[in-house]
PDB file of C-alpha atoms and ligand atoms in Angstrom:
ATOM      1  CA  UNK A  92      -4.618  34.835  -8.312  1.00 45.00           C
ATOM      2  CA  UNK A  93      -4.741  32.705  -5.459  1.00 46.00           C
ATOM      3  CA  UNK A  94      -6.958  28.928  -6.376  1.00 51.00           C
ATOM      4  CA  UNK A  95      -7.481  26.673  -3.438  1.00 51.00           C
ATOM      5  CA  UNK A  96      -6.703  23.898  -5.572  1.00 46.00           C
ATOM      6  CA  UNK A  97      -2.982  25.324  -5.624  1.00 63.00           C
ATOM      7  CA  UNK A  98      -2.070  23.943  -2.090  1.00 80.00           C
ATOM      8  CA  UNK A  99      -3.559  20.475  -2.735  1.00 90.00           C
ATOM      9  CA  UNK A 100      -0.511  17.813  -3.237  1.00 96.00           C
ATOM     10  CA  UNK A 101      -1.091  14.649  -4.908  1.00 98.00           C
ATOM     11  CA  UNK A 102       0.352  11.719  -3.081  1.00 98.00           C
ATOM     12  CA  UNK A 103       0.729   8.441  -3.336  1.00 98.00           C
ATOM     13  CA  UNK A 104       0.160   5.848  -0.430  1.00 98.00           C
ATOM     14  CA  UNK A 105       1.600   2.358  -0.961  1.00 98.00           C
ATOM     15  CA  UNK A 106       1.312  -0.301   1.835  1.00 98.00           C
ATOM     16  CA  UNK A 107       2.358  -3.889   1.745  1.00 98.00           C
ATOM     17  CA  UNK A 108       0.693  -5.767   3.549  1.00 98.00           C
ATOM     18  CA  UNK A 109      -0.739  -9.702   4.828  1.00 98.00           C
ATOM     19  CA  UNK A 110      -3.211 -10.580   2.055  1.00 98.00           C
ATOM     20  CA  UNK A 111      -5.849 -11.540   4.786  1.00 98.00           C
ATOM     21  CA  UNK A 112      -5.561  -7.783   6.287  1.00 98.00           C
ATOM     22  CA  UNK A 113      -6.981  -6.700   2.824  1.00 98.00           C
ATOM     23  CA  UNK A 114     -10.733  -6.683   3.584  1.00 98.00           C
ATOM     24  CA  UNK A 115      -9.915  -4.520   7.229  1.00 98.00           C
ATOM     25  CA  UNK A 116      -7.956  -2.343   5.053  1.00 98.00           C
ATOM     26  CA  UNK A 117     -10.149  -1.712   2.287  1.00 98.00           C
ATOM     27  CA  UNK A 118     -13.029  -0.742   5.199  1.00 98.00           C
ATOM     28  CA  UNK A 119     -10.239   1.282   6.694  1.00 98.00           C
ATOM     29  CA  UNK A 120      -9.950   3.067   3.664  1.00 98.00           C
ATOM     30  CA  UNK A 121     -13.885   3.568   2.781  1.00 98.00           C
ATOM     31  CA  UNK A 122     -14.188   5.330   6.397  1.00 98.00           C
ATOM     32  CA  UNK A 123     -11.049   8.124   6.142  1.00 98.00           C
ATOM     33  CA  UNK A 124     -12.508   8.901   2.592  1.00 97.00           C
ATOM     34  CA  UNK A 125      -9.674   7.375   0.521  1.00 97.00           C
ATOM     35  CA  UNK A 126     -11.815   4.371  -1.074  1.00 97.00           C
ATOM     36  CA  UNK A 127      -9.676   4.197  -4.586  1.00 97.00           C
ATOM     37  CA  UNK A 128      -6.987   2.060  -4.406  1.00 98.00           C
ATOM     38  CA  UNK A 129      -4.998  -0.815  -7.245  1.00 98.00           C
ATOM     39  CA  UNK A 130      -4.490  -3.929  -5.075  1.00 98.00           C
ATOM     40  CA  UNK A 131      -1.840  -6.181  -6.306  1.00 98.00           C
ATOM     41  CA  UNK A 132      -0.519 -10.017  -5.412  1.00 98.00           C
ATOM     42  CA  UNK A 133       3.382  -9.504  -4.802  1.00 98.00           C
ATOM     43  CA  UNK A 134       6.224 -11.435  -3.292  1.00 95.00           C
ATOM     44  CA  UNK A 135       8.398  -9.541  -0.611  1.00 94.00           C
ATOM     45  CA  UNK A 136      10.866  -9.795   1.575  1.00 92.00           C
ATOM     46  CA  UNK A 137      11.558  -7.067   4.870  1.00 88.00           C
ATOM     47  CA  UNK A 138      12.371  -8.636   8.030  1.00 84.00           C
ATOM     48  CA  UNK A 139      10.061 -11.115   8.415  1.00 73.00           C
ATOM     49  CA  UNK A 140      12.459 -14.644   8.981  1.00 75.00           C
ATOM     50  CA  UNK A 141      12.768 -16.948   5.793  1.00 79.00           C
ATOM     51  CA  UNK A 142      10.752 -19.755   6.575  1.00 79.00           C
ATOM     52  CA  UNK A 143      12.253 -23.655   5.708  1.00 84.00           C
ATOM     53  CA  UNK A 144      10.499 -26.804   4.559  1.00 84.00           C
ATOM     54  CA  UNK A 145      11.613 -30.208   3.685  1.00 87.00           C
ATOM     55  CA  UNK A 146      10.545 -31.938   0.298  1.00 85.00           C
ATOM     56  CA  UNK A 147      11.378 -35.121  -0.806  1.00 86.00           C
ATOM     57  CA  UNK A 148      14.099 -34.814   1.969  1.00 89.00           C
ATOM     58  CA  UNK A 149      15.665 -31.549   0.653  1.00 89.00           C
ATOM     59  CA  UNK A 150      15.825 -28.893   2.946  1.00 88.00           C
ATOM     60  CA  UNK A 151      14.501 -25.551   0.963  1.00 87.00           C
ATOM     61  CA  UNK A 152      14.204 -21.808   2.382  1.00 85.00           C
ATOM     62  CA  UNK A 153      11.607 -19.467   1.376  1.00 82.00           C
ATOM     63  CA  UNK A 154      12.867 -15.743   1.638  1.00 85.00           C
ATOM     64  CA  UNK A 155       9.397 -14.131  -0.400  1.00 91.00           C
ATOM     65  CA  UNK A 156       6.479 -14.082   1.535  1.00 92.00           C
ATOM     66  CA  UNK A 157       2.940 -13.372  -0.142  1.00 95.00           C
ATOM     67  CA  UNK A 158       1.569  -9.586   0.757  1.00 97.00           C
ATOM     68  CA  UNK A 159       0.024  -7.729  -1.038  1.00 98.00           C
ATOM     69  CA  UNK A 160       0.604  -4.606  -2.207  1.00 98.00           C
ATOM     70  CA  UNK A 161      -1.974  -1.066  -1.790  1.00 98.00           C
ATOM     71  CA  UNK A 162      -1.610   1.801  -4.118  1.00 98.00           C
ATOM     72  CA  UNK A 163      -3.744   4.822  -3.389  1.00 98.00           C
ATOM     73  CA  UNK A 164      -3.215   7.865  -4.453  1.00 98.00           C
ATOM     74  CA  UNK A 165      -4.750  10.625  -2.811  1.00 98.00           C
ATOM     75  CA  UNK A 166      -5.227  14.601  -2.753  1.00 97.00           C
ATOM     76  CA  UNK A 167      -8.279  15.717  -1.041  1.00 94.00           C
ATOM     77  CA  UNK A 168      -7.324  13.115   2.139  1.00 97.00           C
ATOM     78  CA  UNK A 169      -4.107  13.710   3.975  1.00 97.00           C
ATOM     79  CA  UNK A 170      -1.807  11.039   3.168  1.00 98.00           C
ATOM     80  CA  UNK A 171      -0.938  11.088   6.455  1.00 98.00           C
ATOM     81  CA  UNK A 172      -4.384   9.715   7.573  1.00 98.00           C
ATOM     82  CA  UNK A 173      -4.323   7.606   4.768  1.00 98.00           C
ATOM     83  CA  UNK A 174      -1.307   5.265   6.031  1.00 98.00           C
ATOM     84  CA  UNK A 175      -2.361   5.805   9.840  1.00 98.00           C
ATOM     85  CA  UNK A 176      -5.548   3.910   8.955  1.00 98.00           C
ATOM     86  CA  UNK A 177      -3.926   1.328   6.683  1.00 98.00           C
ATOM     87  CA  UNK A 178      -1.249   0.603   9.873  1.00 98.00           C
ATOM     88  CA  UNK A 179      -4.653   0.650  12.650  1.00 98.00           C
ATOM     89  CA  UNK A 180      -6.071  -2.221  10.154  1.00 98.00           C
ATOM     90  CA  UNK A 181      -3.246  -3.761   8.673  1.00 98.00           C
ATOM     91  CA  UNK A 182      -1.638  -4.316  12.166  1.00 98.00           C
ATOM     92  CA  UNK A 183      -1.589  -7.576  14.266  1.00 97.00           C
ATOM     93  CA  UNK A 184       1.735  -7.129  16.132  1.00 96.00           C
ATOM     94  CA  UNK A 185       3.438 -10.154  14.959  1.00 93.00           C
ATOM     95  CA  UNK A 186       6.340 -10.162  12.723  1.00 91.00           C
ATOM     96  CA  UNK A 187       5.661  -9.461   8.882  1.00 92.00           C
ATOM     97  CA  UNK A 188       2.625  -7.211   9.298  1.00 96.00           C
ATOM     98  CA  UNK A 189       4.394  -4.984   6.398  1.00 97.00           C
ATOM     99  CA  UNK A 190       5.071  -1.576   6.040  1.00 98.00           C
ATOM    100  CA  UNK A 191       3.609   1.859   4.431  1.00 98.00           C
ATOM    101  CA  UNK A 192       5.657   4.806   2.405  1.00 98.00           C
ATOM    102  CA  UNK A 193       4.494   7.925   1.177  1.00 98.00           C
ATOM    103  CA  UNK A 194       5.758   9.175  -1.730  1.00 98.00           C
ATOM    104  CA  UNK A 195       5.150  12.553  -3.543  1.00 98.00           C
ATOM    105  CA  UNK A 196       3.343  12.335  -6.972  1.00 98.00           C
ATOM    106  CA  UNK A 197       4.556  14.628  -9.877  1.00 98.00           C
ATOM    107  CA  UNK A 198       1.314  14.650 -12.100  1.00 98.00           C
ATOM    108  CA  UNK A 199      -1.925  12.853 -12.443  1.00 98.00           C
ATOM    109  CA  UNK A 200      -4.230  12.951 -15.505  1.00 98.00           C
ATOM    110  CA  UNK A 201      -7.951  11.920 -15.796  1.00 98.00           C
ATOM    111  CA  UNK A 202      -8.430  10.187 -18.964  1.00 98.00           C
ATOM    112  CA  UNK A 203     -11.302  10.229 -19.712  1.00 98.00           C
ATOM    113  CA  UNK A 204     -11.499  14.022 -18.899  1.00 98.00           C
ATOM    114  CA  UNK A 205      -8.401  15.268 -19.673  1.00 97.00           C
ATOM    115  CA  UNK A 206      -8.036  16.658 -15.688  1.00 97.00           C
ATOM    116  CA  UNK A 207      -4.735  16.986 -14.557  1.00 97.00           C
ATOM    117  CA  UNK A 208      -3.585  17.987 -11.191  1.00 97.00           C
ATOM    118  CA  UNK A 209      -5.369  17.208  -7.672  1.00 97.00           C
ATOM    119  CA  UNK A 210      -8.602  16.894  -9.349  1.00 97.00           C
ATOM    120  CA  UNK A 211      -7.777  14.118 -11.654  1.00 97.00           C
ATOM    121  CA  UNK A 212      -6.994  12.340  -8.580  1.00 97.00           C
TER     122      UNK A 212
HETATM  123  N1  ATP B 306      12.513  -1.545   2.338  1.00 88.60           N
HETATM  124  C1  ATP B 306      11.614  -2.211   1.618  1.00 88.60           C
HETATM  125  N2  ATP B 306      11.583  -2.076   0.278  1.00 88.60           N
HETATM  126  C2  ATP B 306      10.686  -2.733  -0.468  1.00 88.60           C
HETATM  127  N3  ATP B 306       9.735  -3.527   0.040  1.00 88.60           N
HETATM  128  C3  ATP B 306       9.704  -3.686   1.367  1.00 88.60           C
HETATM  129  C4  ATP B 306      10.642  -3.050   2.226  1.00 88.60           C
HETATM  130  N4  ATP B 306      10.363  -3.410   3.496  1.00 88.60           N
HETATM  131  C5  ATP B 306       9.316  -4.221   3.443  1.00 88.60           C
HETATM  132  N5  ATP B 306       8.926  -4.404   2.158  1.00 88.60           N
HETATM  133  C6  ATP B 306       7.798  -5.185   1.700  1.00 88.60           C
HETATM  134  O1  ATP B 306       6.929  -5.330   2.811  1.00 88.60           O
HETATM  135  C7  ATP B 306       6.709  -6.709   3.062  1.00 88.60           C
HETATM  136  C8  ATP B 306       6.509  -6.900   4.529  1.00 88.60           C
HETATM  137  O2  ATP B 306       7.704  -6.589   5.173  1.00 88.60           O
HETATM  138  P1  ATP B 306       7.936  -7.043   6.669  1.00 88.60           P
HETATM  139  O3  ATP B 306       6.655  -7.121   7.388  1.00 88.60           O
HETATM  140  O4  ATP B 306       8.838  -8.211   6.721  1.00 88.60           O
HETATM  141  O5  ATP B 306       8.656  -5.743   7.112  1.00 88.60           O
HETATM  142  P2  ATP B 306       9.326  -5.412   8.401  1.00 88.60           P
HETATM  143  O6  ATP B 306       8.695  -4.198   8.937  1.00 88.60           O
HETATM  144  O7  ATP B 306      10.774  -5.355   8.050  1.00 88.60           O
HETATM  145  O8  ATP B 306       9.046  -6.669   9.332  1.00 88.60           O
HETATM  146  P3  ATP B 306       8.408  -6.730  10.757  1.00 88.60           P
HETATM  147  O9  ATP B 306       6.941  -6.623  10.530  1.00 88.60           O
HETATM  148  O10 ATP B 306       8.839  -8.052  11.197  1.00 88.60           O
HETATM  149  O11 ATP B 306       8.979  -5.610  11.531  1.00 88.60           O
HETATM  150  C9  ATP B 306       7.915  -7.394   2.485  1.00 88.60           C
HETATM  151  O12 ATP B 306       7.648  -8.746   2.207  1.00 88.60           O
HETATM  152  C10 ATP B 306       8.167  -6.569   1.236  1.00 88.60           C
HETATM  153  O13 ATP B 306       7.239  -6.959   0.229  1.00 88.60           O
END
């Protein structure tokens, strides 16, 4: 018995991002049909340089840098299209604009429902 929901994949889209690129990417988002998301405040470090300060005379170095993080998880929206609209409004061409992975999602459940699968999504 073939069921179109078979080929559907869940995904899940995690960007990290400059906390002031939220807003662009949240629009982003709205406009390739992948509005859902958990936004979080994180530390991070890629390859963005450490930047240094003096206090009270002490040099210090600060390797974290604020982002924040994007979770989406998606099914009906190609993942694909998903990060390619998060990088378009997340992007400013300077160093530390973050980075996007795609990862492949196992199960999802609908609690309230009891949906599993794409649909829960
Ligand atoms: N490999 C990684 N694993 C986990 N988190 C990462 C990784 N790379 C980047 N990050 C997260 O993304 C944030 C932004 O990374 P950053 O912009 O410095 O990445 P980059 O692509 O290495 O740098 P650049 O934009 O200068 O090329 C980091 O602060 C960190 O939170």
């Amino acid at each position: 018995m073939s069921d179109e929901s078979d080929d559907r994949e869940v995904k899940l889209v995690t960007a990290f991002i400059r906390p002031d690129k939220l807003g662009e990417v949240k629009t982003g988002l709205v406009d390739v049909g992948a509005p859902s998301i958990t936004v979080t405040n994180v530390s991070g470090r890629g390859s963005q340089p450490a930047k240094k300060g003096q206090w009270r005379g002490e040099e210090y170095t600060v390797d974290l840098h604020s982002k924040v993080k994007v979770e989406c998880y998606v099914a009906d929206v190609p993942a694909e299209e998903v990060a390619e609209a998060i990088v378009e409004a997340a992007k400013t061409g300077d160093p530390g604009d973050g980075k996007v992975f795609i990862t492949p999602v196992e199960e999802a459940y609908q609690i309230r429902t009891g949906t599993t699968g794409p649909d829960a999504v």
